[in-house]
Amino acid sequence: MARVYNFSAGPAVLPEEVLKEAAAEMLDYNGTGMSVMEMSHRSKAYDEIIKTAEKDLRELMNIPDNYKVLFLQGGASQQFAAVPMNLMKNKKAAYIVTGQWAKKAYQEAQMYGEAVAVASSADKTFSYIPDCSDLDIPEDADYVYICENNTIYGTKFKELPNTKGKTLVADVSSCFLSEPVDVTKYGIIYGGVQKNVGPAGMVIVIIREDLITEDVLPGTPTMLKYKTQADNDSLYNTPPCYNIYICGKVFKWLKKMGGLEAMKEHNEKKAAILYDFLDQSELFKGTVEKKDRSLMNVPFVTGNEELDAKFVKEAKAAGFENLKGHRSVGGMRASIYNAMPIEGVEKLVEFMKKFEAENK
Ligand SMILES: *Cc1c(COP(=O)(O)O)cnc(C)c1O
């Protein structure tokens, strides 16, 4: 069995240790004689799994007691609707549009009220983060929305926007648990887990308690009310049981690795290897403004589409998978999430050097 270096943007690489553990427990979880997949979500064994997962996540992110942690279905995209349905009391919200995922959320919110784009980087194909220190945020906006790390374009907010006192809502799908965050600065932090945490199909929502109310837009489905999910500790219906189990194992792995401070250091070191190479390469170039570079998603191009395609093909043959850029931007993208080892990036850079020498 040969594992490749998997640079997929998502679903993405998971820690090998976690996958091995899950494999070992596949037929008999902890003496229960059954797989976690076969287990009642109301059983004692499962109760322990979900409670431990939440406890470990709270510890990792230092989540204050006045925030709820919800493990939900529907992925990140479901939240594009759930957020306005639950939070748009004045039917108005400010959106900062820094890429496709932010744009999708902005467009979805327009179905429920007035979504105002208060800043955008569309003018330069989302290759930077706009200055958000003094935005014109409507007085009656219910919240300010960002996509904190732009998976497709490879930019990241290094500083949170000045929301002028409004609640901040952030989609952190592709930077989840990649570095420490100050949860108290947000009303809602949510992320689809398939980028940096676990298997696709689940979203984790971390929400301040005062935002969980019965006062939601008329017609909000029971399942999409944060109150339903919070009152039932994510067990209103059958939750994504196996995903929660795998995420729980990733939380344990992160703790063992030294927590989010250590992860940040690891991720910075890894990203620097690739960015430093790109900055001195005569063939490859990064595509975003340096100050806004993501630690997780690194897009780059040669400037020649044929050469890009040749690179992706030869890289694949050499064991570097999923380096093709998003279909909307072309070029290449290396996603280097938590579980990508440093040697994966070192070897990729070696390969890029060789390719550069051969294709000058
Ligand atoms: C991948 C991604 C999404 C979509 O996630 P789904 O779980 O497929 O809905 C949303 N936002 C960001 C930032 C993403 O990277």
Tab-separated table of C-alpha atoms and ligand atoms in Angstrom:
chain	number	residue	atom	x	y	z
A	1	MET	CA	0.000	0.000	0.000
A	2	ALA	CA	1.417	3.347	-1.034
A	3	ARG	CA	-0.013	6.562	0.322
A	4	VAL	CA	0.390	9.585	-1.942
A	5	TYR	CA	1.019	13.176	-0.935
A	6	ASN	CA	-2.533	14.463	-1.215
A	7	PHE	CA	-2.825	18.211	-1.799
A	8	SER	CA	-6.616	18.131	-2.269
A	9	ALA	CA	-8.571	21.207	-1.145
A	10	GLY	CA	-11.283	18.964	0.278
A	11	PRO	CA	-12.141	16.300	1.132
A	12	ALA	CA	-8.524	16.324	2.133
A	13	VAL	CA	-5.675	14.556	3.850
A	14	LEU	CA	-6.295	13.262	7.389
A	15	PRO	CA	-3.693	12.165	9.928
A	16	GLU	CA	-2.559	8.651	9.065
A	17	GLU	CA	-2.599	7.734	12.728
A	18	VAL	CA	-6.303	8.584	12.933
A	19	LEU	CA	-7.139	6.485	9.883
A	20	LYS	CA	-5.197	3.535	11.287
A	21	GLU	CA	-6.982	3.760	14.612
A	22	ALA	CA	-10.354	3.919	12.891
A	23	ALA	CA	-9.377	0.889	10.801
A	24	ALA	CA	-8.392	-1.064	13.903
A	25	GLU	CA	-11.732	-0.223	15.529
A	26	MET	CA	-13.820	-0.816	12.426
A	27	LEU	CA	-15.352	-4.153	13.436
A	28	ASP	CA	-15.300	-3.801	17.188
A	29	TYR	CA	-15.272	-0.413	18.821
A	30	ASN	CA	-13.878	-0.587	22.315
A	31	GLY	CA	-15.275	-4.009	23.158
A	32	THR	CA	-18.819	-3.218	22.024
A	33	GLY	CA	-18.655	-5.880	19.300
A	34	MET	CA	-19.843	-3.402	16.692
A	35	SER	CA	-18.611	-0.607	14.503
A	36	VAL	CA	-19.351	3.001	15.462
A	37	MET	CA	-21.342	3.039	12.209
A	38	GLU	CA	-23.661	0.377	13.593
A	39	MET	CA	-24.205	1.910	16.977
A	40	SER	CA	-27.257	3.735	18.341
A	41	HIS	CA	-26.590	7.435	18.706
A	42	ARG	CA	-28.359	7.185	22.066
A	43	SER	CA	-26.114	4.405	23.365
A	44	LYS	CA	-23.718	4.824	26.273
A	45	ALA	CA	-20.707	4.180	24.069
A	46	TYR	CA	-21.774	6.839	21.588
A	47	ASP	CA	-22.663	9.330	24.298
A	48	GLU	CA	-19.071	9.078	25.453
A	49	ILE	CA	-17.783	9.618	21.891
A	50	ILE	CA	-19.780	12.802	21.235
A	51	LYS	CA	-19.227	14.262	24.711
A	52	THR	CA	-15.495	13.623	24.556
A	53	ALA	CA	-15.299	15.173	21.080
A	54	GLU	CA	-16.998	18.326	22.307
A	55	LYS	CA	-14.851	18.496	25.427
A	56	ASP	CA	-11.630	18.143	23.430
A	57	LEU	CA	-12.710	20.755	20.884
A	58	ARG	CA	-13.588	23.174	23.680
A	59	GLU	CA	-10.174	22.613	25.202
A	60	LEU	CA	-8.330	23.037	21.890
A	61	MET	CA	-10.098	26.266	20.951
A	62	ASN	CA	-10.559	27.528	24.466
A	63	ILE	CA	-14.292	27.931	23.841
A	64	PRO	CA	-16.005	29.927	26.605
A	65	ASP	CA	-18.991	28.465	28.485
A	66	ASN	CA	-21.437	30.898	26.888
A	67	TYR	CA	-20.871	29.319	23.471
A	68	LYS	CA	-22.585	26.162	22.242
A	69	VAL	CA	-20.855	23.634	20.020
A	70	LEU	CA	-23.118	21.993	17.436
A	71	PHE	CA	-22.254	19.028	15.228
A	72	LEU	CA	-24.619	19.292	12.262
A	73	GLN	CA	-25.352	17.840	8.860
A	74	GLY	CA	-25.547	19.736	5.593
A	75	GLY	CA	-21.937	20.808	5.301
A	76	ALA	CA	-20.842	24.417	5.294
A	77	SER	CA	-23.226	25.394	2.493
A	78	GLN	CA	-26.291	24.678	4.628
A	79	GLN	CA	-25.130	27.445	6.946
A	80	PHE	CA	-25.349	29.964	4.096
A	81	ALA	CA	-29.122	29.754	4.685
A	82	ALA	CA	-29.184	28.875	8.381
A	83	VAL	CA	-27.257	32.003	9.371
A	84	PRO	CA	-29.697	34.541	7.857
A	85	MET	CA	-32.751	32.481	8.861
A	86	ASN	CA	-31.665	32.562	12.490
A	87	LEU	CA	-29.957	35.930	12.738
A	88	MET	CA	-31.692	38.360	10.360
A	89	LYS	CA	-34.062	39.983	12.846
A	90	ASN	CA	-33.856	43.316	10.975
A	91	LYS	CA	-33.632	41.518	7.663
A	92	LYS	CA	-30.313	43.142	6.927
A	93	ALA	CA	-26.715	41.941	7.042
A	94	ALA	CA	-23.307	43.075	5.802
A	95	TYR	CA	-21.256	40.684	3.678
A	96	ILE	CA	-17.569	40.950	2.807
A	97	VAL	CA	-17.136	39.211	-0.509
A	98	THR	CA	-13.637	37.773	-0.813
A	99	GLY	CA	-14.220	34.734	-3.002
A	100	GLN	CA	-16.676	32.169	-4.262
A	101	TRP	CA	-17.744	30.810	-0.904
A	102	ALA	CA	-18.387	34.283	0.484
A	103	LYS	CA	-20.281	35.137	-2.677
A	104	LYS	CA	-22.443	32.049	-2.394
A	105	ALA	CA	-23.276	32.922	1.201
A	106	TYR	CA	-24.050	36.502	0.158
A	107	GLN	CA	-26.336	35.354	-2.645
A	108	GLU	CA	-28.127	32.867	-0.408
A	109	ALA	CA	-28.737	35.561	2.221
A	110	GLN	CA	-30.483	37.705	-0.393
A	111	MET	CA	-33.324	35.201	-0.348
A	112	TYR	CA	-34.054	36.081	3.267
A	113	GLY	CA	-33.431	39.798	3.520
A	114	GLU	CA	-31.158	42.562	2.399
A	115	ALA	CA	-27.586	41.353	2.142
A	116	VAL	CA	-25.308	44.324	1.613
A	117	ALA	CA	-21.850	43.770	0.106
A	118	VAL	CA	-19.819	46.232	2.180
A	119	ALA	CA	-16.480	45.216	0.651
A	120	SER	CA	-15.270	42.985	-2.155
A	121	SER	CA	-12.070	41.921	-3.846
A	122	ALA	CA	-13.794	40.807	-7.040
A	123	ASP	CA	-12.042	43.615	-8.972
A	124	LYS	CA	-8.756	41.667	-8.851
A	125	THR	CA	-10.167	38.136	-9.026
A	126	PHE	CA	-10.176	37.855	-5.241
A	127	SER	CA	-6.395	37.952	-4.972
A	128	TYR	CA	-6.386	40.103	-1.826
A	129	ILE	CA	-8.331	40.906	1.338
A	130	PRO	CA	-9.860	44.382	1.263
A	131	ASP	CA	-9.173	46.913	4.000
A	132	CYS	CA	-11.935	46.280	6.523
A	133	SER	CA	-10.917	48.748	9.210
A	134	ASP	CA	-13.623	51.330	8.488
A	135	LEU	CA	-16.441	49.879	6.433
A	136	ASP	CA	-19.799	51.441	5.860
A	137	ILE	CA	-21.790	48.962	7.915
A	138	PRO	CA	-25.541	49.655	8.023
A	139	GLU	CA	-26.712	50.789	11.454
A	140	ASP	CA	-29.402	48.089	11.532
A	141	ALA	CA	-27.310	45.213	10.178
A	142	ASP	CA	-27.860	42.044	12.197
A	143	TYR	CA	-24.350	40.757	11.579
A	144	VAL	CA	-21.192	41.086	9.508
A	145	TYR	CA	-20.199	38.005	7.514
A	146	ILE	CA	-16.778	36.841	6.343
A	147	CYS	CA	-15.192	33.764	4.836
A	148	GLU	CA	-12.007	33.839	6.880
A	149	ASN	CA	-9.829	31.690	4.633
A	150	ASN	CA	-10.630	31.638	0.942
A	151	THR	CA	-10.011	28.066	-0.104
A	152	ILE	CA	-10.155	28.664	-3.848
A	153	TYR	CA	-8.113	31.872	-4.059
A	154	GLY	CA	-5.690	31.267	-1.188
A	155	THR	CA	-6.225	34.407	0.867
A	156	LYS	CA	-6.838	34.742	4.592
A	157	PHE	CA	-7.991	37.556	6.875
A	158	LYS	CA	-4.930	38.273	9.041
A	159	GLU	CA	-6.958	40.767	10.982
A	160	LEU	CA	-10.681	40.512	11.606
A	161	PRO	CA	-12.863	43.303	10.185
A	162	ASN	CA	-13.971	46.176	12.351
A	163	THR	CA	-17.651	45.246	12.639
A	164	LYS	CA	-18.518	48.460	14.507
A	165	GLY	CA	-20.080	46.473	17.292
A	166	LYS	CA	-22.082	44.109	15.091
A	167	THR	CA	-21.963	40.348	15.509
A	168	LEU	CA	-19.239	38.696	13.442
A	169	VAL	CA	-20.109	35.470	11.606
A	170	ALA	CA	-17.222	33.557	10.035
A	171	ASP	CA	-16.970	30.576	7.726
A	172	VAL	CA	-13.662	29.002	8.771
A	173	SER	CA	-14.023	25.755	6.798
A	174	SER	CA	-10.520	25.795	5.347
A	175	CYS	CA	-8.621	27.222	8.334
A	176	PHE	CA	-10.455	25.367	11.100
A	177	LEU	CA	-8.036	24.403	13.901
A	178	SER	CA	-5.018	25.544	11.880
A	179	GLU	CA	-4.067	28.158	14.478
A	180	PRO	CA	-5.433	29.567	17.746
A	181	VAL	CA	-8.486	31.842	17.555
A	182	ASP	CA	-10.120	34.171	20.029
A	183	VAL	CA	-13.636	32.753	19.995
A	184	THR	CA	-15.012	35.743	21.929
A	185	LYS	CA	-14.543	37.948	18.870
A	186	TYR	CA	-17.185	36.002	16.967
A	187	GLY	CA	-20.919	35.458	17.291
A	188	ILE	CA	-20.727	32.358	15.114
A	189	ILE	CA	-17.737	30.397	13.856
A	190	TYR	CA	-18.599	27.540	11.576
A	191	GLY	CA	-16.785	25.188	9.265
A	192	GLY	CA	-17.398	22.204	7.065
A	193	VAL	CA	-15.042	19.601	8.491
A	194	GLN	CA	-13.782	17.993	5.281
A	195	LYS	CA	-10.995	20.519	4.765
A	196	ASN	CA	-9.019	20.197	7.941
A	197	VAL	CA	-10.854	18.015	10.434
A	198	GLY	CA	-12.780	14.999	9.190
A	199	PRO	CA	-15.058	13.366	6.618
A	200	ALA	CA	-17.384	15.450	4.415
A	201	GLY	CA	-21.020	16.097	5.222
A	202	MET	CA	-20.705	17.682	8.623
A	203	VAL	CA	-20.381	21.234	9.830
A	204	ILE	CA	-19.344	22.363	13.285
A	205	VAL	CA	-21.088	25.512	14.507
A	206	ILE	CA	-19.745	27.389	17.504
A	207	ILE	CA	-22.364	29.925	18.504
A	208	ARG	CA	-22.744	32.449	21.308
A	209	GLU	CA	-25.769	31.563	23.410
A	210	ASP	CA	-27.602	34.875	23.112
A	211	LEU	CA	-27.862	34.305	19.343
A	212	ILE	CA	-29.854	31.116	19.906
A	213	THR	CA	-33.505	32.162	20.074
A	214	GLU	CA	-37.017	31.205	18.959
A	215	ASP	CA	-37.153	34.496	17.080
A	216	VAL	CA	-36.172	33.221	13.654
A	217	LEU	CA	-37.537	33.992	10.191
A	218	PRO	CA	-40.971	32.477	9.529
A	219	GLY	CA	-40.633	29.185	7.680
A	220	THR	CA	-37.252	28.298	9.134
A	221	PRO	CA	-37.163	24.486	9.118
A	222	THR	CA	-37.019	22.859	12.542
A	223	MET	CA	-33.695	21.255	11.643
A	224	LEU	CA	-32.147	24.607	10.731
A	225	LYS	CA	-33.070	26.375	13.951
A	226	TYR	CA	-29.996	26.638	16.138
A	227	LYS	CA	-32.352	26.393	19.113
A	228	THR	CA	-33.551	22.936	18.084
A	229	GLN	CA	-29.998	21.693	17.761
A	230	ALA	CA	-28.687	23.413	20.877
A	231	ASP	CA	-31.588	22.252	23.090
A	232	ASN	CA	-30.910	18.687	21.989
A	233	ASP	CA	-27.096	18.747	22.161
A	234	SER	CA	-26.908	18.009	18.411
A	235	LEU	CA	-29.046	14.891	18.950
A	236	TYR	CA	-32.449	16.174	17.775
A	237	ASN	CA	-32.273	13.524	15.091
A	238	THR	CA	-29.534	11.058	14.171
A	239	PRO	CA	-26.366	13.121	13.913
A	240	PRO	CA	-23.496	12.370	11.511
A	241	CYS	CA	-22.277	9.748	14.004
A	242	TYR	CA	-19.223	8.424	12.227
A	243	ASN	CA	-17.999	11.897	11.249
A	244	ILE	CA	-18.196	13.043	14.838
A	245	TYR	CA	-16.188	9.980	15.883
A	246	ILE	CA	-13.441	10.698	13.339
A	247	CYS	CA	-13.387	14.414	14.209
A	248	GLY	CA	-13.022	13.379	17.851
A	249	LYS	CA	-9.947	11.362	16.940
A	250	VAL	CA	-8.506	14.333	15.051
A	251	PHE	CA	-9.072	16.529	18.131
A	252	LYS	CA	-7.116	14.000	20.220
A	253	TRP	CA	-4.364	13.984	17.595
A	254	LEU	CA	-4.199	17.783	17.670
A	255	LYS	CA	-3.919	17.758	21.445
A	256	LYS	CA	-1.120	15.227	21.235
A	257	MET	CA	0.649	17.390	18.653
A	258	GLY	CA	0.694	20.238	21.155
A	259	GLY	CA	-2.569	22.025	20.387
A	260	LEU	CA	-3.249	24.960	18.109
A	261	GLU	CA	-0.160	27.022	19.004
A	262	ALA	CA	2.021	24.129	17.898
A	263	MET	CA	-0.142	23.620	14.803
A	264	LYS	CA	0.281	27.247	13.848
A	265	GLU	CA	4.046	26.941	14.107
A	266	HIS	CA	3.993	23.735	12.074
A	267	ASN	CA	1.735	25.318	9.430
A	268	GLU	CA	3.810	28.494	9.184
A	269	LYS	CA	6.965	26.499	8.719
A	270	LYS	CA	5.341	24.364	6.049
A	271	ALA	CA	3.815	27.273	4.126
A	272	ALA	CA	7.096	29.213	4.238
A	273	ILE	CA	8.913	26.376	2.438
A	274	LEU	CA	6.502	26.676	-0.473
A	275	TYR	CA	6.121	30.477	-0.508
A	276	ASP	CA	9.880	31.038	-0.244
A	277	PHE	CA	10.394	28.808	-3.230
A	278	LEU	CA	7.649	30.557	-5.227
A	279	ASP	CA	9.158	33.968	-4.447
A	280	GLN	CA	12.489	33.083	-5.991
A	281	SER	CA	11.313	30.801	-8.794
A	282	GLU	CA	11.629	32.011	-12.368
A	283	LEU	CA	8.910	29.656	-13.543
A	284	PHE	CA	6.270	29.474	-10.797
A	285	LYS	CA	4.526	32.415	-9.170
A	286	GLY	CA	2.070	32.749	-6.324
A	287	THR	CA	-1.160	34.466	-7.349
A	288	VAL	CA	-2.172	36.456	-4.276
A	289	GLU	CA	-0.938	39.486	-2.394
A	290	LYS	CA	1.800	38.428	-0.010
A	291	LYS	CA	0.309	40.028	3.080
A	292	ASP	CA	-2.935	38.100	2.595
A	293	ARG	CA	-1.500	34.670	1.879
A	294	SER	CA	-3.270	31.668	3.336
A	295	LEU	CA	-1.329	29.117	5.369
A	296	MET	CA	-3.616	26.384	4.078
A	297	ASN	CA	-4.245	26.875	0.355
A	298	VAL	CA	-1.409	27.942	-1.920
A	299	PRO	CA	-2.358	28.742	-5.522
A	300	PHE	CA	0.360	29.215	-8.126
A	301	VAL	CA	0.815	29.371	-11.891
A	302	THR	CA	3.534	29.195	-14.517
A	303	GLY	CA	1.755	31.731	-16.716
A	304	ASN	CA	1.387	29.120	-19.446
A	305	GLU	CA	-1.658	26.868	-19.386
A	306	GLU	CA	-0.015	24.038	-21.266
A	307	LEU	CA	2.908	24.038	-18.907
A	308	ASP	CA	0.495	24.082	-15.934
A	309	ALA	CA	-1.212	20.981	-17.311
A	310	LYS	CA	2.131	19.281	-17.896
A	311	PHE	CA	3.186	20.058	-14.348
A	312	VAL	CA	-0.027	18.642	-12.844
A	313	LYS	CA	0.318	15.494	-14.912
A	314	GLU	CA	3.983	14.888	-14.091
A	315	ALA	CA	3.416	15.705	-10.434
A	316	LYS	CA	0.640	13.119	-10.271
A	317	ALA	CA	2.901	10.498	-11.816
A	318	ALA	CA	5.481	11.325	-9.138
A	319	GLY	CA	2.990	10.802	-6.287
A	320	PHE	CA	1.758	14.371	-5.700
A	321	GLU	CA	-2.011	14.268	-6.089
A	322	ASN	CA	-4.696	16.895	-6.574
A	323	LEU	CA	-2.503	19.861	-7.473
A	324	LYS	CA	-4.815	21.150	-10.172
A	325	GLY	CA	-6.245	24.569	-9.332
A	326	HIS	CA	-9.986	25.085	-8.861
A	327	ARG	CA	-11.892	24.882	-12.140
A	328	SER	CA	-12.770	28.573	-11.831
A	329	VAL	CA	-9.168	29.839	-11.596
A	330	GLY	CA	-6.969	27.243	-13.330
A	331	GLY	CA	-3.260	26.879	-12.575
A	332	MET	CA	-2.248	24.896	-9.531
A	333	ARG	CA	-3.180	24.861	-5.879
A	334	ALA	CA	-1.461	23.005	-3.077
A	335	SER	CA	-3.656	22.627	-0.021
A	336	ILE	CA	-1.389	21.982	2.919
A	337	TYR	CA	-3.742	21.345	5.801
A	338	ASN	CA	-2.747	20.297	9.321
A	339	ALA	CA	-2.257	16.643	8.381
A	340	MET	CA	0.114	17.363	5.471
A	341	PRO	CA	3.566	16.508	6.808
A	342	ILE	CA	6.438	18.952	6.295
A	343	GLU	CA	8.241	16.379	4.174
A	344	GLY	CA	5.293	16.407	1.749
A	345	VAL	CA	5.900	20.087	1.072
A	346	GLU	CA	9.683	19.666	0.981
A	347	LYS	CA	9.365	16.916	-1.587
A	348	LEU	CA	6.886	18.947	-3.626
A	349	VAL	CA	9.347	21.860	-3.736
A	350	GLU	CA	12.147	19.515	-4.794
A	351	PHE	CA	9.917	18.274	-7.570
A	352	MET	CA	9.052	21.832	-8.627
A	353	LYS	CA	12.754	22.729	-8.775
A	354	LYS	CA	13.430	19.764	-10.990
A	355	PHE	CA	10.485	20.632	-13.230
A	356	GLU	CA	11.689	24.222	-13.463
A	357	ALA	CA	15.169	23.130	-14.502
A	358	GLU	CA	13.750	20.833	-17.161
A	359	ASN	CA	11.308	23.367	-18.564
A	360	LYS	CA	13.241	26.625	-18.648
B	1	LIG	C1	-15.489	23.803	0.928
B	1	LIG	C2	-16.022	25.057	1.496
B	1	LIG	C3	-17.395	25.278	1.646
B	1	LIG	C4	-18.442	24.272	1.209
B	1	LIG	O1	-18.466	23.193	2.047
B	1	LIG	P1	-19.581	22.058	1.903
B	1	LIG	O2	-19.397	21.249	3.135
B	1	LIG	O3	-19.286	21.326	0.638
B	1	LIG	O4	-20.901	22.742	1.848
B	1	LIG	C5	-17.805	26.467	2.201
B	1	LIG	N1	-16.922	27.398	2.594
B	1	LIG	C6	-15.593	27.220	2.448
B	1	LIG	C7	-14.664	28.287	2.901
B	1	LIG	C8	-15.102	26.051	1.892
B	1	LIG	O5	-13.785	25.880	1.753
